[in-house]
Amino acid sequence: MLNPNIRSPKTPSLLFHKMVLGTVAAILALPIIATFVYSISSSWGATIMPDALSIKWYLQLWQDPRFLMAFGRSLLICFGTLLISVLVILPMTFAVFYRFPKLKGLMDLLIILPFAIPPVVSSVGLLQIFADEPFMLVGTPWILIGTYFTITLPFMYRALANSFQGINLHDLMDAAHLLGASTFKAFLMIVLPNIRKGLLVSLLISFSFLMGEFVFANILVGTRFETLQIYLFNMRQTSGHFTSALVMSYFLFTLLLTGLATRLNRAGDER
């Protein structure tokens, strides 16, 4: 019979892991907390704590038509890019893993090409191509959607590829074909629910990256199609409290969207 006074050897190790995770979480949360406190302070000078708390910076921000327009433009570009990316990358990944498995190595090489060229360099090339006739796209949202598609390609393909590798794709498709389903119907009804989590993760990562993208937006469109990051850059000299409120609004919106997507994903698992 085991002595109940003898402590499990895993207890100190578990406590150490919790301390490490807690320390890392505190370090990561500290800048966010400081930014939030600064965004709700009316003034914060030489004292440790703010002189007074106020939400006037948030009211000023959300009553600014220029901010609302910039925020709407960013959402339009992000959702448009993600829609095109899903319609292109998802079938492409399925085709590679189901019909052309020999292309996996080539695809792994091709998807890292967007990271091989710095955004500043590629922006200069895009300016040379799309600044004149017949494709005058510089200064329009269409060139941002096109460039953002190349940004989402590595994130989405890698996440979807991991999902396809985690399922028995050929067995699922063969079983569906034996039951009389077409390839398209089998993909929608069987394969897509099995890779839903990977697709959701790829969309969230891509959305977070695109909402914070600045280099392409600044060089290719600038103030002619002011996005959220361009607006933040242009307003950086106004007030640190105001820009902190802007950053926290963006962070809270992303957090809310992530929580909503997670809840929808859990609701799908319970069905």
mmCIF file of C-alpha atoms in Angstrom:
data_model
loop_
_atom_site.group_PDB
_atom_site.id
_atom_site.type_symbol
_atom_site.label_atom_id
_atom_site.label_comp_id
_atom_site.label_asym_id
_atom_site.label_seq_id
_atom_site.Cartn_x
_atom_site.Cartn_y
_atom_site.Cartn_z
ATOM 1 C CA MET A 1 0.000 0.000 0.000
ATOM 2 C CA LEU A 2 1.354 3.404 -0.980
ATOM 3 C CA ASN A 3 2.172 5.894 1.728
ATOM 4 C CA PRO A 4 -0.119 8.928 1.271
ATOM 5 C CA ASN A 5 2.536 11.190 2.779
ATOM 6 C CA ILE A 6 4.916 10.499 -0.091
ATOM 7 C CA ARG A 7 4.579 13.314 -2.631
ATOM 8 C CA SER A 8 4.438 12.539 -6.294
ATOM 9 C CA PRO A 9 7.735 13.170 -8.074
ATOM 10 C CA LYS A 10 5.815 15.052 -10.752
ATOM 11 C CA THR A 11 4.553 17.734 -8.323
ATOM 12 C CA PRO A 12 7.708 19.938 -8.209
ATOM 13 C CA SER A 13 8.101 19.679 -11.959
ATOM 14 C CA LEU A 14 4.459 20.643 -12.503
ATOM 15 C CA LEU A 15 4.804 23.595 -10.141
ATOM 16 C CA PHE A 16 7.937 24.748 -11.953
ATOM 17 C CA HIS A 17 6.181 24.553 -15.323
ATOM 18 C CA LYS A 18 3.271 26.595 -13.992
ATOM 19 C CA MET A 19 5.666 29.218 -12.649
ATOM 20 C CA VAL A 20 7.436 29.451 -15.993
ATOM 21 C CA LEU A 21 4.158 29.741 -17.904
ATOM 22 C CA GLY A 22 2.864 32.320 -15.425
ATOM 23 C CA THR A 23 6.045 34.379 -15.753
ATOM 24 C CA VAL A 24 5.932 34.311 -19.547
ATOM 25 C CA ALA A 25 2.228 35.219 -19.534
ATOM 26 C CA ALA A 26 2.892 38.143 -17.172
ATOM 27 C CA ILE A 27 5.734 39.425 -19.357
ATOM 28 C CA LEU A 28 3.547 39.229 -22.462
ATOM 29 C CA ALA A 29 0.563 40.859 -20.755
ATOM 30 C CA LEU A 30 2.513 43.723 -19.168
ATOM 31 C CA PRO A 31 2.831 45.888 -22.336
ATOM 32 C CA ILE A 32 -0.858 45.347 -23.118
ATOM 33 C CA ILE A 33 -1.909 46.339 -19.594
ATOM 34 C CA ALA A 34 0.360 49.403 -19.661
ATOM 35 C CA THR A 35 -1.043 50.483 -23.039
ATOM 36 C CA PHE A 36 -4.600 50.057 -21.793
ATOM 37 C CA VAL A 37 -3.971 52.057 -18.616
ATOM 38 C CA TYR A 38 -2.315 54.799 -20.673
ATOM 39 C CA SER A 39 -5.299 54.844 -23.054
ATOM 40 C CA ILE A 40 -7.769 55.491 -20.221
ATOM 41 C CA SER A 41 -5.661 58.079 -18.388
ATOM 42 C CA SER A 42 -6.383 61.762 -18.867
ATOM 43 C CA SER A 43 -2.759 62.595 -18.086
ATOM 44 C CA TRP A 44 0.233 60.608 -16.913
ATOM 45 C CA GLY A 45 3.362 62.526 -16.139
ATOM 46 C CA ALA A 46 6.011 62.029 -13.486
ATOM 47 C CA THR A 47 3.866 59.915 -11.173
ATOM 48 C CA ILE A 48 3.809 56.137 -11.040
ATOM 49 C CA MET A 49 0.056 55.979 -11.579
ATOM 50 C CA PRO A 50 -2.100 58.156 -13.851
ATOM 51 C CA ASP A 51 -3.400 61.443 -12.494
ATOM 52 C CA ALA A 52 -6.980 60.606 -13.493
ATOM 53 C CA LEU A 53 -8.853 58.028 -15.547
ATOM 54 C CA SER A 54 -11.071 58.876 -18.496
ATOM 55 C CA ILE A 55 -12.562 57.258 -21.616
ATOM 56 C CA LYS A 56 -12.480 60.497 -23.592
ATOM 57 C CA TRP A 57 -9.791 59.162 -25.916
ATOM 58 C CA TYR A 58 -11.990 56.219 -26.912
ATOM 59 C CA LEU A 59 -14.963 58.549 -27.426
ATOM 60 C CA GLN A 60 -12.816 60.843 -29.544
ATOM 61 C CA LEU A 61 -11.512 57.909 -31.554
ATOM 62 C CA TRP A 62 -14.847 56.230 -32.288
ATOM 63 C CA GLN A 63 -16.468 59.546 -33.139
ATOM 64 C CA ASP A 64 -13.810 60.308 -35.740
ATOM 65 C CA PRO A 65 -15.228 59.627 -39.248
ATOM 66 C CA ARG A 66 -11.708 59.326 -40.626
ATOM 67 C CA PHE A 67 -10.940 56.462 -38.234
ATOM 68 C CA LEU A 68 -14.209 54.692 -39.031
ATOM 69 C CA MET A 69 -13.489 54.936 -42.756
ATOM 70 C CA ALA A 70 -9.925 53.650 -42.302
ATOM 71 C CA PHE A 71 -11.149 50.801 -40.122
ATOM 72 C CA GLY A 72 -13.796 49.867 -42.677
ATOM 73 C CA ARG A 73 -11.262 49.923 -45.510
ATOM 74 C CA SER A 74 -8.944 47.609 -43.593
ATOM 75 C CA LEU A 75 -11.778 45.178 -42.930
ATOM 76 C CA LEU A 76 -12.850 45.302 -46.570
ATOM 77 C CA ILE A 77 -9.354 44.519 -47.818
ATOM 78 C CA CYS A 78 -8.741 41.794 -45.230
ATOM 79 C CA PHE A 79 -12.041 39.980 -45.754
ATOM 80 C CA GLY A 80 -11.767 40.324 -49.531
ATOM 81 C CA THR A 81 -8.256 38.894 -49.475
ATOM 82 C CA LEU A 82 -9.254 36.029 -47.184
ATOM 83 C CA LEU A 83 -12.242 35.169 -49.377
ATOM 84 C CA ILE A 84 -10.079 34.992 -52.493
ATOM 85 C CA SER A 85 -7.417 33.061 -50.592
ATOM 86 C CA VAL A 86 -9.917 30.427 -49.430
ATOM 87 C CA LEU A 87 -11.375 30.039 -52.924
ATOM 88 C CA VAL A 88 -7.895 29.575 -54.436
ATOM 89 C CA ILE A 89 -5.629 28.037 -51.801
ATOM 90 C CA LEU A 90 -8.080 25.523 -50.312
ATOM 91 C CA PRO A 91 -8.861 23.728 -53.616
ATOM 92 C CA MET A 92 -5.197 23.972 -54.614
ATOM 93 C CA THR A 93 -4.050 22.308 -51.393
ATOM 94 C CA PHE A 94 -6.691 19.611 -51.754
ATOM 95 C CA ALA A 95 -5.575 18.942 -55.336
ATOM 96 C CA VAL A 96 -1.930 18.681 -54.294
ATOM 97 C CA PHE A 97 -2.608 16.176 -51.511
ATOM 98 C CA TYR A 98 -5.240 14.168 -53.363
ATOM 99 C CA ARG A 99 -4.271 14.235 -57.038
ATOM 100 C CA PHE A 100 -0.656 15.392 -57.214
ATOM 101 C CA PRO A 101 1.217 14.295 -54.059
ATOM 102 C CA LYS A 102 4.538 14.512 -55.895
ATOM 103 C CA LEU A 103 4.174 18.300 -55.940
ATOM 104 C CA LYS A 104 4.328 18.595 -52.140
ATOM 105 C CA GLY A 105 8.058 19.252 -52.112
ATOM 106 C CA LEU A 106 7.775 21.881 -54.835
ATOM 107 C CA MET A 107 4.907 23.601 -53.036
ATOM 108 C CA ASP A 108 6.873 23.682 -49.774
ATOM 109 C CA LEU A 109 9.574 25.554 -51.669
ATOM 110 C CA LEU A 110 7.280 27.916 -53.538
ATOM 111 C CA ILE A 111 5.288 29.087 -50.531
ATOM 112 C CA ILE A 112 8.376 30.536 -48.829
ATOM 113 C CA LEU A 113 9.158 32.787 -51.806
ATOM 114 C CA PRO A 114 7.010 35.682 -50.477
ATOM 115 C CA PHE A 115 9.334 35.801 -47.450
ATOM 116 C CA ALA A 116 12.466 35.679 -49.600
ATOM 117 C CA ILE A 117 11.869 39.167 -51.049
ATOM 118 C CA PRO A 118 11.614 42.096 -48.596
ATOM 119 C CA PRO A 119 8.338 44.048 -48.838
ATOM 120 C CA VAL A 120 10.166 47.267 -49.744
ATOM 121 C CA VAL A 121 11.883 45.602 -52.699
ATOM 122 C CA SER A 122 8.728 43.941 -53.989
ATOM 123 C CA SER A 123 6.805 47.206 -53.552
ATOM 124 C CA VAL A 124 9.260 49.004 -55.832
ATOM 125 C CA GLY A 125 8.777 46.315 -58.467
ATOM 126 C CA LEU A 126 4.996 46.551 -58.163
ATOM 127 C CA LEU A 127 5.177 50.324 -58.557
ATOM 128 C CA GLN A 128 7.125 49.897 -61.794
ATOM 129 C CA ILE A 129 4.567 47.452 -63.197
ATOM 130 C CA PHE A 130 1.220 48.834 -62.016
ATOM 131 C CA ALA A 131 1.808 52.602 -62.015
ATOM 132 C CA ASP A 132 1.150 53.085 -65.754
ATOM 133 C CA GLU A 133 -1.156 51.775 -68.428
ATOM 134 C CA PRO A 134 -2.625 49.268 -69.035
ATOM 135 C CA PHE A 135 -2.763 48.217 -65.364
ATOM 136 C CA MET A 136 -2.969 51.381 -63.264
ATOM 137 C CA LEU A 137 -3.629 49.764 -59.895
ATOM 138 C CA VAL A 138 -1.326 51.812 -57.648
ATOM 139 C CA GLY A 139 -3.392 53.770 -55.188
ATOM 140 C CA THR A 140 -6.365 51.390 -55.406
ATOM 141 C CA PRO A 141 -7.440 48.618 -53.012
ATOM 142 C CA TRP A 142 -7.045 46.026 -55.772
ATOM 143 C CA ILE A 143 -3.269 46.115 -55.640
ATOM 144 C CA LEU A 144 -3.389 45.623 -51.867
ATOM 145 C CA ILE A 145 -5.691 42.623 -52.221
ATOM 146 C CA GLY A 146 -3.301 41.114 -54.768
ATOM 147 C CA THR A 147 -0.205 41.651 -52.641
ATOM 148 C CA TYR A 148 -1.970 40.539 -49.473
ATOM 149 C CA PHE A 149 -2.921 37.309 -51.225
ATOM 150 C CA THR A 150 0.769 36.495 -51.607
ATOM 151 C CA ILE A 151 1.200 37.178 -47.879
ATOM 152 C CA THR A 152 -1.604 34.824 -46.854
ATOM 153 C CA LEU A 153 -0.411 32.037 -49.157
ATOM 154 C CA PRO A 154 2.333 30.661 -46.848
ATOM 155 C CA PHE A 155 0.185 30.863 -43.707
ATOM 156 C CA MET A 156 -2.891 29.265 -45.225
ATOM 157 C CA TYR A 157 -1.119 26.594 -47.234
ATOM 158 C CA ARG A 158 1.030 25.469 -44.305
ATOM 159 C CA ALA A 159 -1.912 25.278 -41.888
ATOM 160 C CA LEU A 160 -4.090 23.455 -44.421
ATOM 161 C CA ALA A 161 -1.263 21.099 -45.361
ATOM 162 C CA ASN A 162 -0.856 20.119 -41.713
ATOM 163 C CA SER A 163 -4.598 19.454 -41.511
ATOM 164 C CA PHE A 164 -4.586 17.297 -44.647
ATOM 165 C CA GLN A 165 -1.621 15.339 -43.306
ATOM 166 C CA GLY A 166 -3.566 14.628 -40.119
ATOM 167 C CA ILE A 167 -6.464 12.902 -41.872
ATOM 168 C CA ASN A 168 -6.676 9.812 -44.075
ATOM 169 C CA LEU A 169 -7.631 11.816 -47.141
ATOM 170 C CA HIS A 170 -7.607 9.001 -49.689
ATOM 171 C CA ASP A 171 -9.502 6.630 -47.399
ATOM 172 C CA LEU A 172 -12.178 9.250 -46.737
ATOM 173 C CA MET A 173 -12.554 10.025 -50.423
ATOM 174 C CA ASP A 174 -12.670 6.339 -51.406
ATOM 175 C CA ALA A 175 -15.351 5.650 -48.789
ATOM 176 C CA ALA A 176 -17.394 8.600 -50.043
ATOM 177 C CA HIS A 177 -17.071 7.445 -53.642
ATOM 178 C CA LEU A 178 -18.233 3.955 -52.679
ATOM 179 C CA LEU A 179 -21.338 5.515 -51.132
ATOM 180 C CA GLY A 180 -22.084 7.332 -54.374
ATOM 181 C CA ALA A 181 -20.802 10.821 -53.565
ATOM 182 C CA SER A 182 -18.987 12.882 -56.166
ATOM 183 C CA THR A 183 -15.543 14.300 -55.480
ATOM 184 C CA PHE A 184 -16.948 17.791 -54.975
ATOM 185 C CA LYS A 185 -19.669 16.618 -52.603
ATOM 186 C CA ALA A 186 -17.232 14.426 -50.672
ATOM 187 C CA PHE A 187 -14.922 17.407 -50.273
ATOM 188 C CA LEU A 188 -17.702 19.649 -48.943
ATOM 189 C CA MET A 189 -19.457 17.113 -46.713
ATOM 190 C CA ILE A 190 -16.538 15.023 -45.406
ATOM 191 C CA VAL A 191 -13.124 16.577 -45.974
ATOM 192 C CA LEU A 192 -13.981 20.191 -45.158
ATOM 193 C CA PRO A 193 -15.429 19.437 -41.670
ATOM 194 C CA ASN A 194 -12.286 17.442 -40.845
ATOM 195 C CA ILE A 195 -9.957 20.326 -41.705
ATOM 196 C CA ARG A 196 -12.178 23.038 -40.218
ATOM 197 C CA LYS A 197 -9.830 23.786 -37.335
ATOM 198 C CA GLY A 198 -6.810 24.164 -39.598
ATOM 199 C CA LEU A 199 -8.761 26.464 -41.912
ATOM 200 C CA LEU A 200 -9.939 28.568 -38.980
ATOM 201 C CA VAL A 201 -6.418 28.898 -37.586
ATOM 202 C CA SER A 202 -5.055 29.935 -40.977
ATOM 203 C CA LEU A 203 -7.779 32.572 -41.356
ATOM 204 C CA LEU A 204 -7.152 34.036 -37.894
ATOM 205 C CA ILE A 205 -3.390 34.189 -38.377
ATOM 206 C CA SER A 206 -3.745 35.741 -41.811
ATOM 207 C CA PHE A 207 -6.317 38.273 -40.587
ATOM 208 C CA SER A 208 -4.122 39.383 -37.674
ATOM 209 C CA PHE A 209 -1.122 39.780 -39.962
ATOM 210 C CA LEU A 210 -3.027 41.665 -42.668
ATOM 211 C CA MET A 211 -4.669 44.091 -40.235
ATOM 212 C CA GLY A 212 -1.219 45.063 -38.972
ATOM 213 C CA GLU A 213 0.515 45.261 -42.364
ATOM 214 C CA PHE A 214 2.033 48.693 -43.044
ATOM 215 C CA VAL A 215 4.813 48.591 -45.635
ATOM 216 C CA PHE A 216 2.760 47.561 -48.681
ATOM 217 C CA ALA A 217 -0.137 49.810 -47.682
ATOM 218 C CA ASN A 218 2.094 52.833 -47.157
ATOM 219 C CA ILE A 219 4.073 52.479 -50.389
ATOM 220 C CA LEU A 220 1.390 51.231 -52.781
ATOM 221 C CA VAL A 221 -1.666 53.254 -51.708
ATOM 222 C CA GLY A 222 -0.685 55.645 -48.908
ATOM 223 C CA THR A 223 -3.333 58.233 -48.035
ATOM 224 C CA ARG A 224 -5.177 57.648 -51.317
ATOM 225 C CA PHE A 225 -6.790 54.623 -49.658
ATOM 226 C CA GLU A 226 -6.072 55.142 -45.976
ATOM 227 C CA THR A 227 -6.133 51.914 -44.006
ATOM 228 C CA LEU A 228 -5.992 51.482 -40.239
ATOM 229 C CA GLN A 229 -2.207 51.283 -40.055
ATOM 230 C CA ILE A 230 -1.791 54.332 -42.311
ATOM 231 C CA TYR A 231 -4.232 56.199 -40.094
ATOM 232 C CA LEU A 232 -2.248 55.192 -37.011
ATOM 233 C CA PHE A 233 0.976 56.362 -38.664
ATOM 234 C CA ASN A 234 -0.540 59.713 -39.631
ATOM 235 C CA MET A 235 -1.985 60.288 -36.157
ATOM 236 C CA ARG A 236 1.157 59.357 -34.239
ATOM 237 C CA GLN A 237 1.986 63.007 -33.486
ATOM 238 C CA THR A 238 -1.416 63.914 -32.035
ATOM 239 C CA SER A 239 -1.475 62.258 -28.605
ATOM 240 C CA GLY A 240 0.024 59.157 -27.081
ATOM 241 C CA HIS A 241 -3.239 58.522 -25.230
ATOM 242 C CA PHE A 242 -5.194 58.707 -28.488
ATOM 243 C CA THR A 243 -2.889 56.298 -30.338
ATOM 244 C CA SER A 244 -2.936 53.946 -27.323
ATOM 245 C CA ALA A 245 -6.735 53.910 -27.500
ATOM 246 C CA LEU A 246 -6.467 53.100 -31.203
ATOM 247 C CA VAL A 247 -4.058 50.225 -30.563
ATOM 248 C CA MET A 248 -6.242 48.815 -27.790
ATOM 249 C CA SER A 249 -9.356 49.067 -29.983
ATOM 250 C CA TYR A 250 -7.594 47.070 -32.672
ATOM 251 C CA PHE A 251 -6.381 44.519 -30.132
ATOM 252 C CA LEU A 252 -9.798 44.116 -28.494
ATOM 253 C CA PHE A 253 -11.491 43.729 -31.872
ATOM 254 C CA THR A 254 -9.045 40.996 -32.867
ATOM 255 C CA LEU A 255 -9.510 39.316 -29.476
ATOM 256 C CA LEU A 256 -13.301 39.473 -29.833
ATOM 257 C CA LEU A 257 -13.126 38.024 -33.342
ATOM 258 C CA THR A 258 -10.846 35.221 -32.151
ATOM 259 C CA GLY A 259 -13.159 34.388 -29.271
ATOM 260 C CA LEU A 260 -16.182 34.340 -31.563
ATOM 261 C CA ALA A 261 -14.430 32.036 -34.028
ATOM 262 C CA THR A 262 -13.350 29.729 -31.200
ATOM 263 C CA ARG A 263 -16.894 29.526 -29.866
ATOM 264 C CA LEU A 264 -18.265 28.741 -33.322
ATOM 265 C CA ASN A 265 -15.633 26.043 -33.704
ATOM 266 C CA ARG A 266 -16.617 24.473 -30.359
ATOM 267 C CA ALA A 267 -20.265 24.633 -31.336
ATOM 268 C CA GLY A 268 -19.397 22.751 -34.515
ATOM 269 C CA ASP A 269 -17.559 20.069 -32.527
ATOM 270 C CA GLU A 270 -20.582 19.532 -30.261
ATOM 271 C CA ARG A 271 -22.896 18.796 -33.177
#
